[in-house]
Amino acid sequence: MVYAETRQGYFQEIKQNIGSLIRPQADESYSTVQLSQLSNFQVETDPIYQQLPVVGHPMTDDNNAPLYNNAEIQSRLSLQNAVQIAVKRNPNISQSLANLAAQNANIDVAKAQYYPQLKAGLNTGDFTSSDRGRQVYTVEANQMLYDFGKVKSSVDTQKNKLEAEQANVLVSIDEISTETSRAIIAVLRYRVLLNIAQDQVKGVSRLHEIARLRSEAGISSYADPVQAQSYVEYAKTYLLTQQNKLRQEEQKLRTLLGFDVSRTDFIIHDDFLKKSELYTSPKMNTIPSMIAAQAEIEVARSQKKQTELSRYPTVSLVGSLNQALNGKNPNTGKEDDTDSSIGISMSSNFYQGGAVSSQIRSAGYAEQAARSKLNATYLNIMDSTQIARENIENMDKQIWVLIERERSTAKTRELYEEQYKLGKRSILDLLSSEQSFHSSRAERESARYDIYDTLAIYINVIGKSRDIYQLNNTKIQGFEVQ
């Protein structure tokens, strides 16, 4: 049995070795990306796009400590883990990977021109002559010897397209990561706003009860509880609005993660802010959109070269064999005879009505368009990073103003309640102060989560999603970024 297995393995190896001589071997390394290889290029853009402005300074206090401590957010699922779950099950990434595998197969199609080409056919005689019953079976083999690099340029074009598809997979991963991250941030935002809305309902309901008791006791006007009731109804309407928004965001997140998230808490670690490197110039050659744009330039270049080389001849070794199955062999004139030949063939399409020149011009314009797209992508990244920094800096300032406002409205609320009991303030003053207090709380929390949301967008723009969400060196539906 051991001998039989060894012999079987031996013949299998011989079969594989012979197969490698007549057809290209599939390369499965396409599903593993070497980011250092993809990013091995220099970004050359117009001088007008070179300057990358920096706004403000990192958000730290006087002791260089982060302004926002998220330790109070308890969770069973971190932001990074949630993103990893989403990208490993999203069909958009599956689609990109399928396109990547298809493009990898196109490389083998291009490489096949290096290997022998076999054709076979059956010809009959001229139906209008006496040899109309003749049948000749023909086999022809063609092996390309030299073509001035035409096949190589075709293979290079397909390889460049493969790099573009790899970059598109990275873009898909970053987009799903960002979508998941922003959905989690939105869920956390509306959970906090829902709690504030519930506090507001409790607050104005308490004031309504105070106004009702005072009215029944004859201490205040009957209009006071009526006015308070309108504030209660408004607070309940606001509460329902926040509940609806929360359910919408939870449904979006449920679709991304594949399970009910209404009972799941999420945590945003401090690293989300620290590792984003908000005030560091991004590395342009590691951003997937820039990699994709650069790959399109390389595709255009190789296509242009491929078109230029099509003018040159191709030298091939040609062998043919024909067998007359019925009648005379047209090459030998003998009945049911066999004829064979081996020779060198050189062929070239010297002129096709100016088609090659037009194709070269078209490829040149395609290269110009790809370069313009690279510059446009660079400009969009610069613009987005600048806007993100401006927004975060402004929202940071806004938070401190809202904190002071929250403190002042809290004190005002306490003073107005005491003055109302003494008859020095109206119920409207008390209700307005209560509403202002909860409104300032809601605005402060909204500004805080606006910063997180802007950071998620910024992380996507500068291509750091895979670093922040710990996606490098992990299998994502069979795809890996190293």
Short mmCIF file of C-alpha atoms in Angstrom, two decimals:
data_model
loop_
_atom_site.label_atom_id
_atom_site.label_comp_id
_atom_site.label_asym_id
_atom_site.label_seq_id
_atom_site.Cartn_x
_atom_site.Cartn_y
_atom_site.Cartn_z
CA MET A 1 0.00 0.00 0.00
CA VAL A 2 2.84 2.38 0.87
CA TYR A 3 4.50 1.57 -2.45
CA ALA A 4 1.28 2.23 -4.32
CA GLU A 5 0.77 5.59 -2.61
CA THR A 6 4.38 6.59 -3.30
CA ARG A 7 4.04 5.58 -6.94
CA GLN A 8 0.77 7.48 -7.25
CA GLY A 9 2.40 10.62 -5.78
CA TYR A 10 5.31 10.19 -8.18
CA PHE A 11 3.04 10.09 -11.23
CA GLN A 12 1.06 13.03 -9.88
CA GLU A 13 4.28 15.06 -9.64
CA ILE A 14 5.23 14.10 -13.21
CA LYS A 15 1.77 15.13 -14.38
CA GLN A 16 2.11 18.50 -12.69
CA ASN A 17 5.59 19.06 -14.16
CA ILE A 18 4.36 18.28 -17.66
CA GLY A 19 1.33 20.49 -17.13
CA SER A 20 3.57 23.41 -16.21
CA LEU A 21 5.22 23.17 -19.64
CA ILE A 22 2.00 23.56 -21.60
CA ARG A 23 -0.10 25.99 -19.52
CA PRO A 24 0.41 28.73 -16.89
CA GLN A 25 0.04 27.75 -13.29
CA ALA A 26 -2.57 29.61 -11.24
CA ASP A 27 -1.08 32.02 -8.73
CA GLU A 28 -3.17 32.15 -5.54
CA SER A 29 -1.08 34.88 -3.90
CA TYR A 30 -3.55 37.52 -5.11
CA SER A 31 -5.60 37.08 -1.93
CA THR A 32 -2.71 38.35 0.20
CA VAL A 33 -1.76 42.01 -0.14
CA GLN A 34 1.71 43.33 0.61
CA LEU A 35 0.85 46.92 1.43
CA SER A 36 4.53 47.90 1.20
CA GLN A 37 4.48 46.75 -2.44
CA LEU A 38 1.26 48.55 -3.31
CA SER A 39 2.45 51.75 -1.65
CA ASN A 40 5.83 51.72 -3.40
CA PHE A 41 5.31 54.90 -5.37
CA GLN A 42 5.78 58.62 -4.97
CA VAL A 43 2.79 60.93 -5.24
CA GLU A 44 3.52 63.47 -7.94
CA THR A 45 0.84 66.13 -8.05
CA ASP A 46 0.63 69.68 -9.28
CA PRO A 47 2.41 72.22 -7.02
CA ILE A 48 -0.89 73.90 -6.24
CA TYR A 49 -1.93 70.77 -4.33
CA GLN A 50 1.27 70.31 -2.33
CA GLN A 51 0.54 72.31 0.81
CA LEU A 52 -1.32 70.41 3.53
CA PRO A 53 -2.53 72.88 6.18
CA VAL A 54 -2.61 72.02 9.89
CA VAL A 55 -5.25 73.51 12.18
CA GLY A 56 -4.77 74.06 15.90
CA HIS A 57 -3.21 71.57 18.30
CA PRO A 58 -4.11 68.15 19.66
CA MET A 59 -6.98 68.24 22.10
CA THR A 60 -5.18 67.92 25.44
CA ASP A 61 -5.40 69.81 28.70
CA ASP A 62 -2.60 71.64 30.49
CA ASN A 63 -1.16 68.32 31.69
CA ASN A 64 -1.17 66.81 28.17
CA ALA A 65 -4.02 64.49 29.16
CA PRO A 66 -6.87 63.73 26.74
CA LEU A 67 -9.88 65.96 27.14
CA TYR A 68 -12.32 63.09 26.67
CA ASN A 69 -12.18 60.06 28.89
CA ASN A 70 -14.53 57.31 27.77
CA ALA A 71 -13.93 55.01 30.72
CA GLU A 72 -17.50 55.57 31.84
CA ILE A 73 -18.81 53.85 28.71
CA GLN A 74 -19.09 50.19 29.70
CA SER A 75 -19.46 47.66 26.93
CA ARG A 76 -19.38 44.00 26.01
CA LEU A 77 -18.29 44.78 22.47
CA SER A 78 -15.58 47.25 21.52
CA LEU A 79 -15.70 49.42 18.43
CA GLN A 80 -12.82 47.46 16.89
CA ASN A 81 -14.48 44.08 17.46
CA ALA A 82 -17.77 45.29 16.01
CA VAL A 83 -16.04 46.55 12.87
CA GLN A 84 -14.20 43.24 12.48
CA ILE A 85 -17.51 41.38 12.64
CA ALA A 86 -19.05 43.68 10.02
CA VAL A 87 -16.26 43.43 7.44
CA LYS A 88 -16.07 39.64 7.71
CA ARG A 89 -19.70 39.20 6.68
CA ASN A 90 -20.48 42.12 4.37
CA PRO A 91 -21.51 41.13 0.81
CA ASN A 92 -20.05 44.30 -0.71
CA ILE A 93 -16.60 43.06 0.25
CA SER A 94 -17.48 39.62 -1.12
CA GLN A 95 -18.34 41.27 -4.43
CA SER A 96 -15.00 43.12 -4.51
CA LEU A 97 -13.16 39.88 -3.74
CA ALA A 98 -15.00 38.09 -6.56
CA ASN A 99 -13.92 40.84 -8.96
CA LEU A 100 -10.37 40.45 -7.64
CA ALA A 101 -10.40 36.68 -8.27
CA ALA A 102 -11.77 37.23 -11.77
CA GLN A 103 -9.00 39.68 -12.55
CA ASN A 104 -6.42 37.22 -11.23
CA ALA A 105 -7.74 34.70 -13.75
CA ASN A 106 -7.27 37.31 -16.51
CA ILE A 107 -3.53 37.26 -15.79
CA ASP A 108 -3.45 33.54 -16.62
CA VAL A 109 -5.35 34.30 -19.83
CA ALA A 110 -2.65 36.78 -20.85
CA LYS A 111 0.18 34.40 -19.82
CA ALA A 112 -1.33 31.61 -21.92
CA GLN A 113 0.09 33.31 -25.06
CA TYR A 114 3.55 32.16 -23.94
CA TYR A 115 2.50 28.52 -24.25
CA PRO A 116 1.72 26.30 -27.27
CA GLN A 117 -1.52 26.99 -29.09
CA LEU A 118 -3.28 24.01 -30.65
CA LYS A 119 -6.03 24.11 -33.28
CA ALA A 120 -7.90 21.27 -34.91
CA GLY A 121 -10.52 21.13 -37.61
CA LEU A 122 -12.21 19.16 -40.33
CA ASN A 123 -12.38 20.46 -43.92
CA THR A 124 -14.39 19.19 -46.86
CA GLY A 125 -13.72 19.47 -50.54
CA ASP A 126 -15.25 21.98 -52.91
CA PHE A 127 -18.94 21.12 -53.24
CA THR A 128 -18.89 22.31 -56.87
CA SER A 129 -16.07 19.97 -57.96
CA SER A 130 -15.37 16.26 -58.12
CA ASP A 131 -13.61 16.26 -54.72
CA ARG A 132 -16.73 17.39 -52.85
CA GLY A 133 -16.75 14.17 -50.81
CA ARG A 134 -13.26 14.72 -49.50
CA GLN A 135 -12.73 15.09 -45.74
CA VAL A 136 -9.41 16.24 -44.31
CA TYR A 137 -8.68 16.39 -40.58
CA THR A 138 -6.11 19.09 -39.63
CA VAL A 139 -4.14 19.74 -36.45
CA GLU A 140 -1.97 22.85 -36.13
CA ALA A 141 0.41 23.82 -33.33
CA ASN A 142 1.83 27.29 -32.83
CA GLN A 143 4.53 28.26 -30.37
CA MET A 144 5.42 31.93 -30.06
CA LEU A 145 9.20 32.47 -30.17
CA TYR A 146 9.57 36.24 -30.05
CA ASP A 147 7.08 39.09 -30.15
CA PHE A 148 9.06 42.19 -29.03
CA GLY A 149 7.34 42.11 -25.61
CA LYS A 150 3.70 42.17 -26.73
CA VAL A 151 2.62 39.31 -24.47
CA LYS A 152 4.65 40.71 -21.60
CA SER A 153 2.94 44.07 -21.91
CA SER A 154 -0.43 42.31 -21.95
CA VAL A 155 0.48 40.44 -18.76
CA ASP A 156 1.70 43.69 -17.16
CA THR A 157 -1.61 45.35 -18.00
CA GLN A 158 -3.56 42.59 -16.28
CA LYS A 159 -1.23 42.71 -13.26
CA ASN A 160 -1.75 46.45 -12.96
CA LYS A 161 -5.49 45.90 -13.15
CA LEU A 162 -5.09 43.33 -10.37
CA GLU A 163 -3.43 45.95 -8.18
CA ALA A 164 -6.31 48.31 -8.93
CA GLU A 165 -8.77 45.60 -7.85
CA GLN A 166 -6.76 44.99 -4.68
CA ALA A 167 -6.98 48.70 -3.92
CA ASN A 168 -10.73 48.56 -4.57
CA VAL A 169 -11.02 45.79 -1.98
CA LEU A 170 -9.20 48.02 0.50
CA VAL A 171 -11.62 50.83 -0.35
CA SER A 172 -14.57 48.52 0.29
CA ILE A 173 -13.12 47.40 3.62
CA ASP A 174 -12.57 51.00 4.68
CA GLU A 175 -16.08 52.03 3.62
CA ILE A 176 -17.75 49.21 5.57
CA SER A 177 -15.52 49.92 8.57
CA THR A 178 -16.49 53.57 8.51
CA GLU A 179 -20.17 52.82 8.03
CA THR A 180 -20.13 50.44 11.01
CA SER A 181 -18.17 52.84 13.18
CA ARG A 182 -20.50 55.74 12.42
CA ALA A 183 -23.54 53.55 13.07
CA ILE A 184 -22.18 52.61 16.50
CA ILE A 185 -21.44 56.25 17.27
CA ALA A 186 -24.99 57.17 16.22
CA VAL A 187 -26.46 54.46 18.46
CA LEU A 188 -24.45 55.72 21.43
CA ARG A 189 -25.46 59.29 20.65
CA TYR A 190 -29.19 58.58 20.60
CA ARG A 191 -29.00 56.38 23.68
CA VAL A 192 -27.55 59.32 25.60
CA LEU A 193 -30.06 61.74 24.08
CA LEU A 194 -32.86 59.32 24.97
CA ASN A 195 -31.76 59.33 28.60
CA ILE A 196 -31.68 63.13 28.57
CA ALA A 197 -35.16 63.18 27.00
CA GLN A 198 -36.43 60.88 29.75
CA ASP A 199 -34.92 63.17 32.38
CA GLN A 200 -36.62 66.12 30.70
CA VAL A 201 -40.00 64.38 30.83
CA LYS A 202 -39.47 63.62 34.51
CA GLY A 203 -38.38 67.21 35.18
CA VAL A 204 -41.28 68.98 33.51
CA SER A 205 -43.73 66.39 34.88
CA ARG A 206 -42.51 67.18 38.38
CA LEU A 207 -43.01 70.90 37.75
CA HIS A 208 -46.48 70.17 36.36
CA GLU A 209 -47.31 68.31 39.55
CA ILE A 210 -46.04 71.22 41.67
CA ALA A 211 -48.14 73.69 39.64
CA ARG A 212 -51.21 71.46 39.97
CA LEU A 213 -50.90 71.15 43.73
CA ARG A 214 -50.34 74.89 44.13
CA SER A 215 -53.32 75.63 41.90
CA GLU A 216 -55.59 73.28 43.84
CA ALA A 217 -54.42 74.91 47.05
CA GLY A 218 -55.26 78.33 45.64
CA ILE A 219 -51.64 79.53 45.90
CA SER A 220 -51.17 80.00 42.15
CA SER A 221 -53.29 80.52 39.06
CA TYR A 222 -55.25 77.71 37.38
CA ALA A 223 -53.39 78.57 34.18
CA ASP A 224 -50.07 77.34 35.65
CA PRO A 225 -50.79 73.58 35.35
CA VAL A 226 -52.30 74.15 31.90
CA GLN A 227 -49.11 75.87 30.73
CA ALA A 228 -47.00 73.19 32.36
CA GLN A 229 -48.99 70.47 30.60
CA SER A 230 -47.99 71.86 27.18
CA TYR A 231 -44.33 71.53 28.17
CA VAL A 232 -44.95 67.96 29.29
CA GLU A 233 -46.46 67.12 25.92
CA TYR A 234 -43.54 68.71 24.10
CA ALA A 235 -41.06 66.73 26.23
CA LYS A 236 -42.91 63.49 25.46
CA THR A 237 -42.87 64.29 21.74
CA TYR A 238 -39.12 64.92 21.91
CA LEU A 239 -38.70 61.62 23.74
CA LEU A 240 -40.58 59.73 21.03
CA THR A 241 -38.43 61.40 18.37
CA GLN A 242 -35.23 60.22 20.04
CA GLN A 243 -36.65 56.72 20.46
CA ASN A 244 -37.45 56.59 16.74
CA LYS A 245 -33.98 57.77 15.74
CA LEU A 246 -32.38 55.24 18.08
CA ARG A 247 -34.43 52.38 16.63
CA GLN A 248 -33.41 53.42 13.10
CA GLU A 249 -29.71 53.45 13.95
CA GLU A 250 -29.98 50.14 15.81
CA GLN A 251 -31.66 48.60 12.77
CA LYS A 252 -28.84 49.86 10.54
CA LEU A 253 -26.29 48.40 12.92
CA ARG A 254 -28.24 45.15 13.16
CA THR A 255 -27.97 44.80 9.38
CA LEU A 256 -24.22 45.38 9.49
CA LEU A 257 -23.46 43.05 12.40
CA GLY A 258 -26.11 40.40 11.87
CA PHE A 259 -27.61 40.36 15.37
CA ASP A 260 -29.89 42.39 17.60
CA VAL A 261 -27.89 45.24 19.15
CA SER A 262 -30.63 46.77 21.30
CA ARG A 263 -29.20 45.08 24.40
CA THR A 264 -25.54 45.41 23.39
CA ASP A 265 -23.35 48.11 24.85
CA PHE A 266 -20.45 49.46 22.82
CA ILE A 267 -17.23 51.03 23.99
CA ILE A 268 -15.07 53.60 22.20
CA HIS A 269 -11.52 53.39 23.51
CA ASP A 270 -9.35 56.45 23.95
CA ASP A 271 -7.10 55.06 21.20
CA PHE A 272 -9.80 56.02 18.72
CA LEU A 273 -8.72 59.64 19.23
CA LYS A 274 -5.03 59.08 19.89
CA LYS A 275 -4.26 56.77 16.95
CA SER A 276 -6.18 58.86 14.44
CA GLU A 277 -3.20 61.27 14.34
CA LEU A 278 -5.47 64.17 13.58
CA TYR A 279 -2.66 66.69 13.37
CA THR A 280 -0.16 64.56 11.45
CA SER A 281 0.17 64.81 7.68
CA PRO A 282 -1.26 61.60 6.18
CA LYS A 283 0.90 59.24 4.12
CA MET A 284 -0.64 59.59 0.70
CA ASN A 285 0.80 56.38 -0.73
CA THR A 286 -0.96 54.25 1.90
CA ILE A 287 -4.46 55.64 1.26
CA PRO A 288 -6.54 53.11 -0.75
CA SER A 289 -8.14 55.75 -2.97
CA MET A 290 -4.67 57.07 -3.88
CA ILE A 291 -3.39 53.53 -4.47
CA ALA A 292 -6.35 52.86 -6.77
CA ALA A 293 -5.74 56.11 -8.68
CA GLN A 294 -2.04 55.30 -9.07
CA ALA A 295 -2.91 51.80 -10.28
CA GLU A 296 -5.16 53.29 -12.96
CA ILE A 297 -2.19 55.34 -14.19
CA GLU A 298 -0.08 52.18 -14.44
CA VAL A 299 -2.89 50.41 -16.31
CA ALA A 300 -3.11 53.28 -18.81
CA ARG A 301 0.68 53.23 -19.29
CA SER A 302 0.84 49.49 -19.92
CA GLN A 303 -2.13 49.64 -22.30
CA LYS A 304 -0.43 52.40 -24.26
CA LYS A 305 2.77 50.35 -24.46
CA GLN A 306 0.79 47.28 -25.49
CA THR A 307 -0.82 49.21 -28.32
CA GLU A 308 2.52 50.59 -29.52
CA LEU A 309 4.06 47.10 -29.59
CA SER A 310 1.21 45.73 -31.67
CA ARG A 311 2.93 47.23 -34.74
CA TYR A 312 5.88 44.84 -34.40
CA PRO A 313 5.91 41.32 -35.89
CA THR A 314 5.52 38.06 -34.02
CA VAL A 315 7.86 35.16 -34.77
CA SER A 316 6.40 31.71 -34.17
CA LEU A 317 7.24 28.07 -34.68
CA VAL A 318 4.36 26.47 -36.59
CA GLY A 319 3.70 22.78 -37.08
CA SER A 320 0.77 21.18 -38.86
CA LEU A 321 -0.55 17.71 -39.57
CA ASN A 322 -3.41 16.82 -41.91
CA GLN A 323 -4.97 13.48 -42.59
CA ALA A 324 -7.34 12.76 -45.47
CA LEU A 325 -10.14 10.68 -44.05
CA ASN A 326 -11.94 10.36 -47.37
CA GLY A 327 -10.47 11.18 -50.75
CA LYS A 328 -7.12 12.60 -51.73
CA ASN A 329 -4.93 14.71 -49.46
CA PRO A 330 -4.79 18.16 -51.19
CA ASN A 331 -1.13 18.59 -50.23
CA THR A 332 0.18 15.24 -51.55
CA GLY A 333 -2.49 14.24 -54.09
CA LYS A 334 -2.58 10.73 -52.62
CA GLU A 335 -5.65 8.86 -51.48
CA ASP A 336 -6.19 8.94 -47.66
CA ASP A 337 -2.65 10.25 -47.25
CA THR A 338 -1.06 12.12 -44.31
CA ASP A 339 1.03 15.29 -44.59
CA SER A 340 2.97 17.22 -41.97
CA SER A 341 5.12 20.34 -41.87
CA ILE A 342 7.22 22.43 -39.46
CA GLY A 343 8.35 25.98 -40.12
CA ILE A 344 8.95 29.50 -38.87
CA SER A 345 6.20 32.05 -39.28
CA MET A 346 6.48 35.83 -38.94
CA SER A 347 3.34 37.92 -39.03
CA SER A 348 2.55 41.56 -38.37
CA ASN A 349 -0.37 43.91 -38.77
CA PHE A 350 1.49 46.75 -40.44
CA TYR A 351 -1.55 48.83 -41.19
CA GLN A 352 -5.19 48.71 -40.10
CA GLY A 353 -6.50 51.96 -41.49
CA GLY A 354 -4.90 54.08 -38.75
CA ALA A 355 -6.52 52.11 -35.92
CA VAL A 356 -3.25 51.65 -34.00
CA SER A 357 -2.43 55.36 -34.07
CA SER A 358 -5.92 56.16 -32.83
CA GLN A 359 -5.60 53.57 -30.07
CA ILE A 360 -2.28 55.08 -28.98
CA ARG A 361 -3.83 58.53 -28.78
CA SER A 362 -6.75 57.10 -26.83
CA ALA A 363 -4.38 55.39 -24.39
CA GLY A 364 -2.46 58.66 -23.96
CA TYR A 365 -5.64 60.52 -23.08
CA ALA A 366 -6.58 57.71 -20.68
CA GLU A 367 -3.25 58.19 -18.92
CA GLN A 368 -3.87 61.94 -18.67
CA ALA A 369 -7.32 61.27 -17.23
CA ALA A 370 -5.85 58.87 -14.68
CA ARG A 371 -3.27 61.46 -13.61
CA SER A 372 -6.00 64.07 -13.27
CA LYS A 373 -7.99 61.63 -11.14
CA LEU A 374 -4.95 61.17 -8.89
CA ASN A 375 -4.67 64.94 -8.47
CA ALA A 376 -8.41 65.23 -7.80
CA THR A 377 -8.22 62.47 -5.19
CA TYR A 378 -5.27 64.21 -3.54
CA LEU A 379 -7.17 67.50 -3.48
CA ASN A 380 -10.29 65.86 -2.01
CA ILE A 381 -8.21 64.27 0.75
CA MET A 382 -6.62 67.59 1.60
CA ASP A 383 -10.00 69.31 1.65
CA SER A 384 -11.62 66.61 3.79
CA THR A 385 -8.79 66.57 6.33
CA GLN A 386 -8.88 70.36 6.62
CA ILE A 387 -12.65 70.38 7.11
CA ALA A 388 -12.43 67.60 9.71
CA ARG A 389 -9.80 69.47 11.70
CA GLU A 390 -11.76 72.71 11.55
CA ASN A 391 -14.97 70.97 12.65
CA ILE A 392 -13.34 69.12 15.53
CA GLU A 393 -11.57 72.22 16.77
CA ASN A 394 -14.77 74.28 16.63
CA MET A 395 -16.82 71.56 18.33
CA ASP A 396 -14.19 71.28 21.04
CA LYS A 397 -14.59 74.98 21.78
CA GLN A 398 -18.35 74.60 21.62
CA ILE A 399 -18.28 71.83 24.22
CA TRP A 400 -16.58 74.03 26.77
CA VAL A 401 -19.15 76.77 26.18
CA LEU A 402 -21.96 74.25 26.57
CA ILE A 403 -20.45 72.93 29.79
CA GLU A 404 -20.55 76.43 31.26
CA ARG A 405 -24.07 76.91 29.94
CA GLU A 406 -25.15 73.65 31.55
CA ARG A 407 -23.76 74.79 34.89
CA SER A 408 -25.44 78.17 34.70
CA THR A 409 -28.80 76.72 33.64
CA ALA A 410 -28.62 74.20 36.50
CA LYS A 411 -28.15 77.03 39.00
CA THR A 412 -30.85 79.10 37.31
CA ARG A 413 -33.25 76.17 37.53
CA GLU A 414 -32.70 75.83 41.27
CA LEU A 415 -33.09 79.58 41.91
CA TYR A 416 -36.22 79.85 39.77
CA GLU A 417 -37.86 76.96 41.59
CA GLU A 418 -37.25 78.62 44.96
CA GLN A 419 -38.50 81.96 43.65
CA TYR A 420 -41.58 80.31 42.13
CA LYS A 421 -42.49 78.84 45.49
CA LEU A 422 -42.17 82.35 46.95
CA GLY A 423 -44.35 83.77 44.16
CA LYS A 424 -41.54 85.82 42.63
CA ARG A 425 -41.32 83.80 39.38
CA SER A 426 -43.94 82.53 36.94
CA ILE A 427 -44.35 78.89 35.97
CA LEU A 428 -43.16 79.76 32.45
CA ASP A 429 -39.83 80.96 33.84
CA LEU A 430 -39.44 77.72 35.75
CA LEU A 431 -40.41 75.56 32.76
CA SER A 432 -38.08 77.46 30.41
CA SER A 433 -35.14 77.05 32.80
CA GLU A 434 -35.86 73.32 33.08
CA GLN A 435 -35.99 72.96 29.31
CA SER A 436 -32.82 75.03 28.82
CA PHE A 437 -30.94 72.81 31.26
CA HIS A 438 -31.77 69.61 29.40
CA SER A 439 -31.26 71.30 26.03
CA SER A 440 -27.71 72.31 27.00
CA ARG A 441 -27.01 68.72 28.10
CA ALA A 442 -28.29 67.38 24.77
CA GLU A 443 -26.22 69.88 22.77
CA ARG A 444 -23.10 69.04 24.72
CA GLU A 445 -23.51 65.30 24.13
CA SER A 446 -24.34 65.89 20.47
CA ALA A 447 -21.16 67.92 20.05
CA ARG A 448 -19.13 65.16 21.73
CA TYR A 449 -20.47 62.49 19.39
CA ASP A 450 -20.10 64.86 16.44
CA ILE A 451 -16.38 64.80 17.19
CA TYR A 452 -16.38 60.99 17.18
CA ASP A 453 -18.34 60.93 13.92
CA THR A 454 -15.98 63.40 12.27
CA LEU A 455 -13.03 61.32 13.47
CA ALA A 456 -14.54 58.22 11.85
CA ILE A 457 -14.81 60.09 8.55
CA TYR A 458 -11.29 61.47 8.91
CA ILE A 459 -9.87 58.00 9.61
CA ASN A 460 -11.45 56.73 6.41
CA VAL A 461 -10.16 59.67 4.36
CA ILE A 462 -6.53 59.22 5.43
CA GLY A 463 -6.61 55.42 5.04
CA LYS A 464 -6.06 54.46 8.68
CA SER A 465 -9.20 52.37 9.10
CA ARG A 466 -7.26 49.11 9.05
CA ASP A 467 -4.87 50.41 11.71
CA ILE A 468 -7.52 51.88 14.01
CA TYR A 469 -9.89 48.90 13.76
CA GLN A 470 -7.08 46.30 13.90
CA LEU A 471 -7.80 44.75 10.50
CA ASN A 472 -4.22 44.31 9.28
CA ASN A 473 -2.74 40.79 9.23
CA THR A 474 -6.19 39.25 9.68
CA LYS A 475 -8.24 37.17 7.25
CA ILE A 476 -11.25 39.06 5.87
CA GLN A 477 -13.29 36.63 3.79
CA GLY A 478 -10.05 35.03 2.59
CA PHE A 479 -8.35 38.37 1.95
CA GLU A 480 -5.42 39.57 4.03
CA VAL A 481 -3.53 42.87 4.25
CA GLN A 482 0.04 42.50 5.46
#
